[in-house]
Amino acid sequence: TEVETKNERKPINREQITVKETPTKGVTMKPATPQTEQTPSTEPQKSSFSEVPMPCGGFGDQTKNMKRIVASVGLAALGAASIQSSHAQALGTEKPWSISASLRGFYDDNVNTVKTGKINTFGVEISPTISMRLPSADQTTAELIYTYAYKWYDKKPDPSRTGTSDQTHTVAARLMHAFNERTSVSLSESFVIGQEPDQIRSGSQFASVQRISGQNVRNFGAITVNHQFTPTFAGEVGYANAFYDYEDNLKSSTSYGVSSNTVPAGTPLGIYPVGVNASRSGLLDRMEQTIHADARWTLQENTIVLVGYQYMMGRYNANEPIGVIGGVNIATNVVVTSGNRDYNAHYGYVGAEHSFRPDLFGSLRVGVRFNDNYASPGQETGTSPYVNASLRYMYAKDSNLEAGVSHDRNANDAFSTQGGSITVDSESTSAYIAVNHRIFLDLYGNAMLTFQNSTFNGGQFDGTSEQYYLANVGLEYHINQNFIASVSYHFDHLDASQTGRTYDRNRFYFGATVTY
């Protein structure tokens, strides 16, 4: 099930949250952890619950989160009062750089998000972050953030590997330039390589963190140009590119690919799989490109309406076998490859943004998506609704409440075939409510609930659904402007009886932020 981002001005593609589990009888799925990949918005976004979203997957969300990395309270509390830097105080909010040193302790009772054979582990994460902002000019602003994360587990999360640690590198950058008072351009880039690329790839504050073995790569890039034609009419055009590359591929294991044997033992006649074991790369490696154009009218000072179009092109580029269509004789079967899931999509939508009052803001996008799965054996086409709505309420100082709902189609790795049909994607509806509250002067609390329903399109799973639930609650204590102690709890549940991938997961985190 794909978790969908709030406050997007454009339709966006989302990736199915998928769960690592043994395939059901007669169905081949690459065991995979839940994932929340999603194509970034191609447009600058309004401020939202836990982020200041930017194009290309929520750069602003990374900026905020990277400045609030947590460390072990027990270690960081030693001498915490002396950490505060007078130099940092002098520079204030205009300081062009900052450095965060972090150490996070955690417990995870199902690190691989599986139904059976769970691995529970304690661990520690060390993560420095460097952020730089060029001195602001009248027309240009630029930012660059780099984060390195080293995570150690007391138990091997992947029994097939020898190590007990993970490493992740994250780079985010943006550039905004105003050519004049009417025309501006924004560019953004977000790159991550490691075992947890989905922790920031969706740009969503309720994206769960799932571990995926291997050096996995995700990259978002976007450019947007805005022009104010008249005081009440403006236009925008943009391009975005999303790239996904998983290490788990045909070359990494001899078990992947078309089998030389006949029907595997216990496989019902005429039902997939028949001699194919697909890799994660085969099912998910792809490039998604989007272009969009919007027209926006300012009806009054606090109300904007818009109409827009977006074209999306998705290309699965692993060039690996992922399934078989045919009978029990593998010699006469038709092999389905990654490219058979390629698609083109067209969006038409209307929307509005309205400030009901200074502390209450709403955004709505509704439209239609036309999908053309031209490369699939059945060459399916069809329409589906597109919805993205959010409401944000700043009810007190440093306290806010946000709720939203979204609906769109998304990629997934729960692949199956039935007759001449293959699973091409899923259609997902996601709803969330989140709150940040300043409890006392230096004590902050946060909580969030998320629900998502995803329905498979095509194959043996056609018309069946999975439900994903996520809840978390946390506390932060601001000891001073350079040090924040924190604790949080996260619960995940996937109800996926049709695909046999149901699981529960509990995670606890404790730590502190040290920033200079």
XYZ file of C-alpha atoms in Angstrom:
516
model
C 0.000 0.000 0.000
C 1.411 3.332 -0.996
C 1.326 6.142 1.512
C 0.309 9.347 -0.230
C 1.765 12.825 0.342
C -0.308 15.776 1.464
C -0.729 19.184 -0.100
C 0.419 18.153 -3.566
C -0.700 20.503 -6.300
C -0.291 17.726 -8.860
C -1.364 14.154 -9.267
C 1.477 11.936 -8.301
C 2.273 8.265 -8.653
C 2.693 6.227 -5.512
C 4.267 2.895 -4.779
C 2.437 0.069 -3.104
C 3.549 -0.676 0.447
C 4.613 -4.289 0.076
C 5.481 -6.797 2.716
C 8.140 -9.450 2.818
C 6.376 -12.799 3.162
C 6.250 -16.272 1.666
C 4.109 -16.288 -1.505
C 0.711 -17.883 -1.374
C 0.264 -21.138 -3.164
C 0.140 -20.665 -6.890
C 1.345 -17.073 -6.697
C 4.868 -15.714 -7.155
C 5.819 -12.564 -5.287
C 9.262 -11.297 -4.481
C 9.395 -11.160 -0.670
C 9.614 -7.462 0.052
C 9.266 -5.176 2.977
C 6.562 -2.508 2.993
C 7.535 0.350 0.728
C 6.335 3.862 0.289
C 7.990 4.994 -2.880
C 6.301 7.781 -4.722
C 6.934 10.145 -7.518
C 7.654 13.621 -6.171
C 5.409 16.554 -6.736
C 6.472 18.682 -9.644
C 5.399 21.904 -7.973
C 6.338 23.990 -4.937
C 3.991 23.125 -2.120
C 2.392 24.887 0.780
C 3.592 24.345 4.304
C 2.192 21.204 5.921
C 2.078 19.285 9.220
C 5.671 18.246 9.795
C 7.428 19.668 6.814
C 7.887 22.637 4.556
C 7.392 20.619 1.383
C 9.454 21.339 -1.666
C 9.403 19.778 -5.098
C 11.018 16.391 -5.565
C 9.794 14.402 -2.634
C 9.598 16.932 0.193
C 12.991 18.538 0.640
C 11.609 20.623 3.461
C 10.623 17.492 5.361
C 14.223 16.303 5.208
C 15.465 19.687 6.381
C 13.323 19.549 9.483
C 13.911 15.911 10.296
C 17.656 16.100 9.770
C 17.884 18.879 12.339
C 16.059 16.690 14.852
C 18.091 13.522 14.726
C 18.049 11.725 18.042
C 20.821 10.267 20.172
C 21.068 8.167 23.290
C 19.794 10.131 26.271
C 22.137 8.333 28.615
C 25.239 9.322 26.643
C 24.204 12.699 25.375
C 22.935 13.929 28.713
C 26.468 13.859 30.123
C 27.608 17.443 30.064
C 24.586 18.549 28.032
C 24.482 21.910 29.740
C 27.952 22.710 28.424
C 27.205 21.792 24.801
C 25.431 25.029 23.995
C 27.672 27.142 21.740
C 27.980 30.888 22.196
C 29.099 31.063 18.589
C 25.828 29.484 17.460
C 23.904 31.966 19.586
C 25.689 34.841 17.941
C 24.963 33.574 14.450
C 21.299 32.948 15.275
C 18.920 31.843 12.564
C 21.085 33.454 9.872
C 23.964 31.033 10.385
C 24.688 29.570 6.915
C 25.557 26.095 8.217
C 24.838 23.643 10.999
C 26.184 20.290 12.184
C 24.233 17.623 14.052
C 25.806 14.692 15.880
C 23.347 11.953 16.757
C 23.088 8.643 18.517
C 19.771 6.794 18.591
C 18.825 3.718 20.574
C 15.944 1.535 19.383
C 14.075 -1.753 19.688
C 12.291 -3.386 16.730
C 10.253 -6.576 17.236
C 9.869 -7.361 13.502
C 12.707 -5.710 11.603
C 11.951 -7.550 8.344
C 8.162 -7.023 8.512
C 7.185 -10.680 8.084
C 4.273 -12.775 9.290
C 6.344 -15.660 10.633
C 10.006 -16.043 11.508
C 10.213 -12.570 13.038
C 13.583 -11.173 14.088
C 13.488 -8.812 17.083
C 16.535 -6.692 17.752
C 17.959 -3.884 19.810
C 20.273 -1.450 18.127
C 22.067 1.874 17.973
C 22.246 4.389 15.148
C 25.000 7.003 14.785
C 24.213 9.737 12.293
C 25.986 13.047 11.586
C 24.312 15.678 9.422
C 25.797 18.726 7.699
C 23.532 21.401 6.267
C 24.532 24.524 4.380
C 22.555 27.476 3.143
C 24.032 30.070 0.822
C 23.661 33.624 2.110
C 20.227 34.790 1.055
C 20.118 37.196 -1.836
C 17.214 39.212 -3.148
C 16.637 36.758 -5.976
C 18.362 33.463 -5.123
C 18.338 30.947 -2.269
C 20.124 27.588 -2.131
C 20.453 24.763 0.399
C 22.408 21.517 0.650
C 22.042 18.776 3.278
C 24.050 15.570 3.706
C 23.335 12.835 6.253
C 25.276 9.667 6.963
C 23.654 6.947 9.073
C 25.352 3.900 10.573
C 22.970 1.440 12.207
C 24.112 -1.523 14.311
C 21.819 -4.435 15.275
C 22.443 -6.912 18.080
C 21.030 -9.620 15.758
C 21.606 -10.027 12.040
C 18.499 -8.611 10.311
C 19.335 -10.610 7.184
C 20.449 -14.198 7.924
C 21.851 -14.517 4.389
C 24.409 -11.758 5.053
C 27.379 -11.782 7.401
C 27.159 -8.240 8.780
C 25.033 -6.802 11.580
C 25.083 -3.194 10.386
C 23.574 -0.924 7.740
C 24.847 2.306 6.188
C 22.798 4.949 4.406
C 23.841 8.160 2.623
C 21.317 10.921 1.961
C 21.785 14.114 -0.063
C 19.145 16.800 -0.580
C 19.504 20.121 -2.380
C 17.362 22.921 -3.711
C 17.810 26.160 -5.617
C 15.207 28.893 -6.014
C 15.729 31.935 -8.235
C 13.487 34.863 -9.141
C 14.364 36.337 -12.521
C 12.079 39.263 -11.792
C 8.933 39.998 -9.815
C 6.873 37.876 -12.228
C 9.026 34.879 -13.145
C 10.775 32.365 -10.902
C 12.299 28.897 -11.136
C 12.933 26.199 -8.546
C 15.149 23.119 -8.812
C 15.404 20.285 -6.324
C 17.340 17.050 -5.940
C 16.991 14.219 -3.424
C 19.274 11.166 -3.488
C 19.642 8.235 -1.098
C 21.574 4.967 -1.160
C 21.358 2.346 1.562
C 19.128 -0.190 3.268
C 16.352 2.216 4.220
C 15.831 4.406 1.140
C 12.113 4.650 1.790
C 12.568 6.566 5.035
C 12.525 9.857 3.089
C 11.722 8.930 -0.487
C 8.018 9.627 -0.292
C 8.311 13.038 1.335
C 5.471 12.025 3.620
C 5.514 12.508 7.364
C 3.772 9.177 7.877
C 6.091 7.104 5.730
C 7.191 4.169 7.854
C 10.858 3.152 7.917
C 11.421 -0.316 6.451
C 14.683 -2.148 5.984
C 15.637 -3.507 2.535
C 18.893 -5.443 2.267
C 21.468 -4.230 -0.230
C 22.700 -0.944 -1.641
C 19.395 0.417 -2.918
C 19.190 3.718 -4.779
C 16.413 6.271 -5.040
C 16.689 9.640 -6.764
C 14.186 12.478 -7.254
C 14.810 15.551 -9.373
C 12.459 18.348 -10.389
C 12.353 21.765 -12.037
C 9.402 24.160 -11.956
C 8.902 27.542 -13.633
C 6.248 30.017 -12.472
C 5.103 33.168 -14.252
C 2.601 35.789 -13.087
C 0.914 37.033 -16.276
C -1.445 39.453 -14.517
C -2.132 40.327 -10.881
C -4.843 37.634 -10.815
C -3.596 35.029 -13.309
C -0.465 32.853 -13.164
C 0.890 29.807 -14.940
C 3.275 27.045 -14.052
C 5.097 24.294 -15.959
C 7.390 21.631 -14.581
C 9.261 18.386 -15.057
C 10.083 15.685 -12.494
C 12.096 12.471 -12.630
C 11.996 9.576 -10.160
C 14.495 6.706 -10.363
C 14.520 3.439 -8.360
C 17.279 0.801 -8.441
C 17.383 -2.161 -6.020
C 20.462 -4.329 -5.538
C 18.352 -7.497 -5.360
C 18.395 -8.542 -9.029
C 18.822 -11.449 -11.419
C 22.632 -11.282 -11.156
C 22.651 -11.325 -7.354
C 21.075 -14.789 -7.071
C 21.023 -17.842 -9.310
C 17.524 -18.621 -8.002
C 15.980 -15.765 -9.986
C 14.723 -16.179 -13.519
C 13.011 -18.859 -15.577
C 13.402 -22.377 -14.212
C 14.523 -25.238 -16.449
C 12.157 -27.536 -14.612
C 8.481 -28.112 -15.229
C 5.759 -27.161 -12.763
C 7.138 -26.793 -9.224
C 5.758 -29.359 -6.797
C 2.410 -28.372 -5.356
C 1.675 -25.674 -7.940
C -1.944 -25.910 -9.201
C -2.196 -26.479 -12.938
C -2.568 -23.316 -14.978
C -1.815 -21.004 -12.067
C 1.324 -18.872 -11.761
C 4.117 -19.498 -10.889
C 5.382 -21.925 -13.490
C 9.149 -21.828 -13.364
C 9.837 -18.138 -12.550
C 11.181 -16.510 -9.395
C 11.209 -12.703 -9.682
C 13.680 -10.358 -7.997
C 12.845 -7.056 -6.355
C 14.642 -5.265 -9.175
C 12.552 -7.112 -11.721
C 9.352 -5.956 -10.051
C 10.262 -2.427 -8.939
C 13.300 -0.966 -10.762
C 11.966 1.855 -12.923
C 12.100 5.470 -14.024
C 9.014 7.681 -13.825
C 8.943 11.006 -15.644
C 6.220 13.633 -15.385
C 5.477 16.955 -17.002
C 2.697 19.264 -15.882
C 1.087 22.594 -16.670
C -1.200 24.615 -14.384
C -3.274 27.745 -14.749
C -4.072 29.574 -11.487
C -6.523 32.386 -10.773
C -6.609 34.495 -7.622
C -10.288 35.109 -6.924
C -9.593 37.074 -3.780
C -6.700 37.585 -1.423
C -7.239 34.283 0.384
C -8.614 32.078 -2.435
C -6.917 30.541 -5.469
C -8.483 28.174 -8.002
C -6.598 26.187 -10.611
C -6.938 23.800 -13.521
C -4.141 21.546 -14.718
C -2.865 18.642 -16.776
C -0.083 16.155 -16.114
C 1.473 13.425 -18.245
C 3.325 10.574 -16.564
C 5.510 7.950 -18.231
C 6.578 4.880 -16.234
C 9.235 2.526 -17.562
C 10.368 -0.626 -15.724
C 13.994 -1.047 -16.757
C 15.349 -4.201 -15.073
C 14.690 -6.304 -18.194
C 14.157 -9.429 -16.087
C 11.541 -12.213 -16.190
C 8.856 -11.718 -13.547
C 6.148 -14.229 -14.466
C 4.683 -16.744 -16.867
C 1.427 -16.891 -18.783
C 0.411 -20.300 -20.076
C -0.187 -23.892 -19.079
C 1.868 -26.497 -17.300
C 4.437 -26.988 -20.076
C 7.131 -24.399 -19.512
C 8.348 -24.802 -23.093
C 5.108 -23.301 -24.412
C 4.606 -20.632 -21.744
C 4.893 -16.904 -22.467
C 7.406 -15.250 -20.139
C 6.360 -11.879 -18.696
C 9.225 -9.398 -18.230
C 9.665 -6.159 -16.288
C 8.830 -4.053 -19.330
C 5.355 -5.576 -19.561
C 4.361 -3.262 -16.687
C 5.285 -0.058 -18.542
C 2.511 2.533 -18.665
C 1.492 6.026 -19.716
C -0.889 8.136 -17.632
C -2.781 11.364 -18.289
C -4.273 13.516 -15.504
C -6.815 16.276 -15.707
C -7.690 18.071 -12.482
C -9.125 21.163 -10.858
C -8.391 22.505 -7.422
C -8.540 25.283 -4.894
C -6.492 26.687 -2.026
C -8.207 28.744 0.620
C -7.141 30.454 3.846
C -10.254 30.427 6.006
C -8.365 32.570 8.503
C -4.672 33.140 9.313
C -4.412 29.889 11.297
C -6.609 27.647 9.105
C -5.657 26.601 5.560
C -7.213 24.072 3.169
C -6.169 22.574 -0.164
C -8.146 20.398 -2.597
C -7.327 18.666 -5.895
C -9.853 16.460 -7.697
C -9.585 14.970 -11.151
C -9.397 11.921 -13.377
C -6.469 9.714 -14.335
C -6.456 7.800 -17.614
C -4.037 4.866 -17.503
C -2.699 3.019 -20.539
C -0.881 -0.237 -19.745
C 0.082 -0.600 -23.373
C 2.875 -3.137 -22.759
C 0.883 -5.690 -20.744
C -0.421 -8.829 -22.467
C -3.994 -7.533 -22.198
C -3.066 -3.917 -23.037
C -5.488 -2.683 -20.364
C -6.720 0.906 -20.325
C -8.980 2.600 -17.821
C -9.822 5.645 -15.756
C -9.690 6.199 -12.019
C -10.366 9.156 -9.719
C -7.614 11.385 -8.405
C -8.097 13.163 -5.065
C -5.703 15.035 -2.784
C -7.142 17.114 0.039
C -5.721 18.468 3.285
C -6.661 20.822 6.096
C -4.181 22.452 8.479
C -5.075 24.244 11.719
C -2.511 26.189 13.771
C -4.562 26.218 16.961
C -1.844 27.531 19.315
C 1.786 28.644 19.384
C 4.000 25.767 18.178
C 0.911 23.538 17.973
C -0.981 22.353 14.917
C -3.428 19.770 13.647
C -3.592 18.378 10.122
C -5.842 15.890 8.361
C -5.972 14.709 4.782
C -7.141 12.140 2.257
C -5.756 11.109 -1.139
C -6.499 8.621 -3.914
C -4.382 7.496 -6.877
C -2.795 4.479 -8.578
C 0.654 3.196 -7.567
C 3.304 0.567 -8.281
C 3.539 -2.645 -6.247
C 5.521 -5.879 -6.031
C 2.628 -8.229 -5.203
C 2.737 -9.629 -8.706
C 0.527 -12.417 -10.082
C -0.969 -13.692 -13.331
C -4.357 -15.147 -14.157
C -5.084 -16.354 -17.670
C -3.746 -13.592 -19.906
C -3.881 -10.918 -17.184
C -1.016 -9.652 -14.998
C -0.967 -7.422 -11.913
C -0.093 -4.008 -13.356
C -0.516 -1.782 -10.279
C -2.793 -0.898 -7.362
C -5.359 1.788 -6.625
C -4.984 3.273 -3.148
C -6.923 5.521 -0.792
C -5.061 6.978 2.170
C -6.291 9.056 5.110
C -4.368 10.540 8.034
C -4.689 12.804 11.048
C -1.653 14.222 12.842
C -1.044 16.625 15.701
C 1.959 18.492 17.133
C 1.341 20.045 20.548
C 3.452 22.185 22.848
C 2.564 20.709 26.231
C 4.751 22.929 28.392
C 7.385 25.564 27.676
C 10.051 23.026 26.649
C 8.006 19.822 26.259
C 6.406 18.894 22.937
C 4.201 15.976 21.969
C 3.178 14.504 18.641
C 0.808 11.773 17.486
C -0.449 10.435 14.184
C -2.906 7.890 12.781
C -2.851 6.654 9.184
C -5.090 4.253 7.271
C -4.696 3.059 3.712
C -6.624 0.691 1.489
C -5.089 -0.628 -1.739
C -6.848 -2.700 -4.408
C -4.875 -4.714 -6.965
C -5.457 -4.288 -10.687
C -5.071 -7.438 -12.793
C -3.730 -10.940 -12.277
C -4.846 -13.453 -9.693
C -5.218 -10.679 -7.097
C -7.490 -8.537 -9.281
C -10.069 -6.747 -7.128
C -8.639 -7.926 -3.796
C -7.457 -5.385 -1.225
C -4.907 -4.844 1.515
C -5.259 -2.484 4.484
C -2.371 -0.719 6.171
C -2.550 0.897 9.623
C 0.106 3.071 11.212
C 0.078 4.818 14.586
C 2.809 6.627 16.475
C 3.214 8.890 19.468
C 6.257 10.785 20.732
C 7.635 13.333 23.190
C 10.459 15.866 22.836
C 12.091 17.818 25.639
C 14.056 20.904 24.547
C 16.843 21.219 27.107
C 18.280 24.218 25.273
C 18.513 25.439 21.695
C 21.228 22.888 20.919
C 19.947 19.806 22.718
C 16.639 17.915 22.452
C 15.822 14.633 24.208
C 13.109 12.453 22.680
C 11.226 9.169 22.942
C 8.657 7.622 20.590
C 6.604 4.500 19.869
C 5.453 3.251 16.444
C 2.938 0.525 15.562
C 2.445 -0.929 12.062
C -0.131 -3.458 10.884
C -0.754 -4.801 7.397
C -3.930 -6.823 6.837
C -3.196 -8.757 3.649
C -4.925 -12.119 3.946
C -5.366 -12.533 0.182
C -1.644 -12.354 -0.502
C -0.549 -13.973 2.759
C 1.540 -10.990 3.824
C -0.158 -9.874 7.055
C 2.197 -8.647 9.787
C 2.459 -6.554 12.962
C 5.424 -4.449 14.017
C 6.313 -2.494 17.182
C 9.222 -0.059 17.414
C 10.573 2.056 20.279
C 13.084 4.910 19.943
C 14.860 7.005 22.568
C 17.508 9.629 22.182
C 18.470 13.260 21.889
C 19.435 15.855 19.322
C 22.736 17.701 19.570
C 23.093 20.550 17.062
C 25.836 23.134 16.587
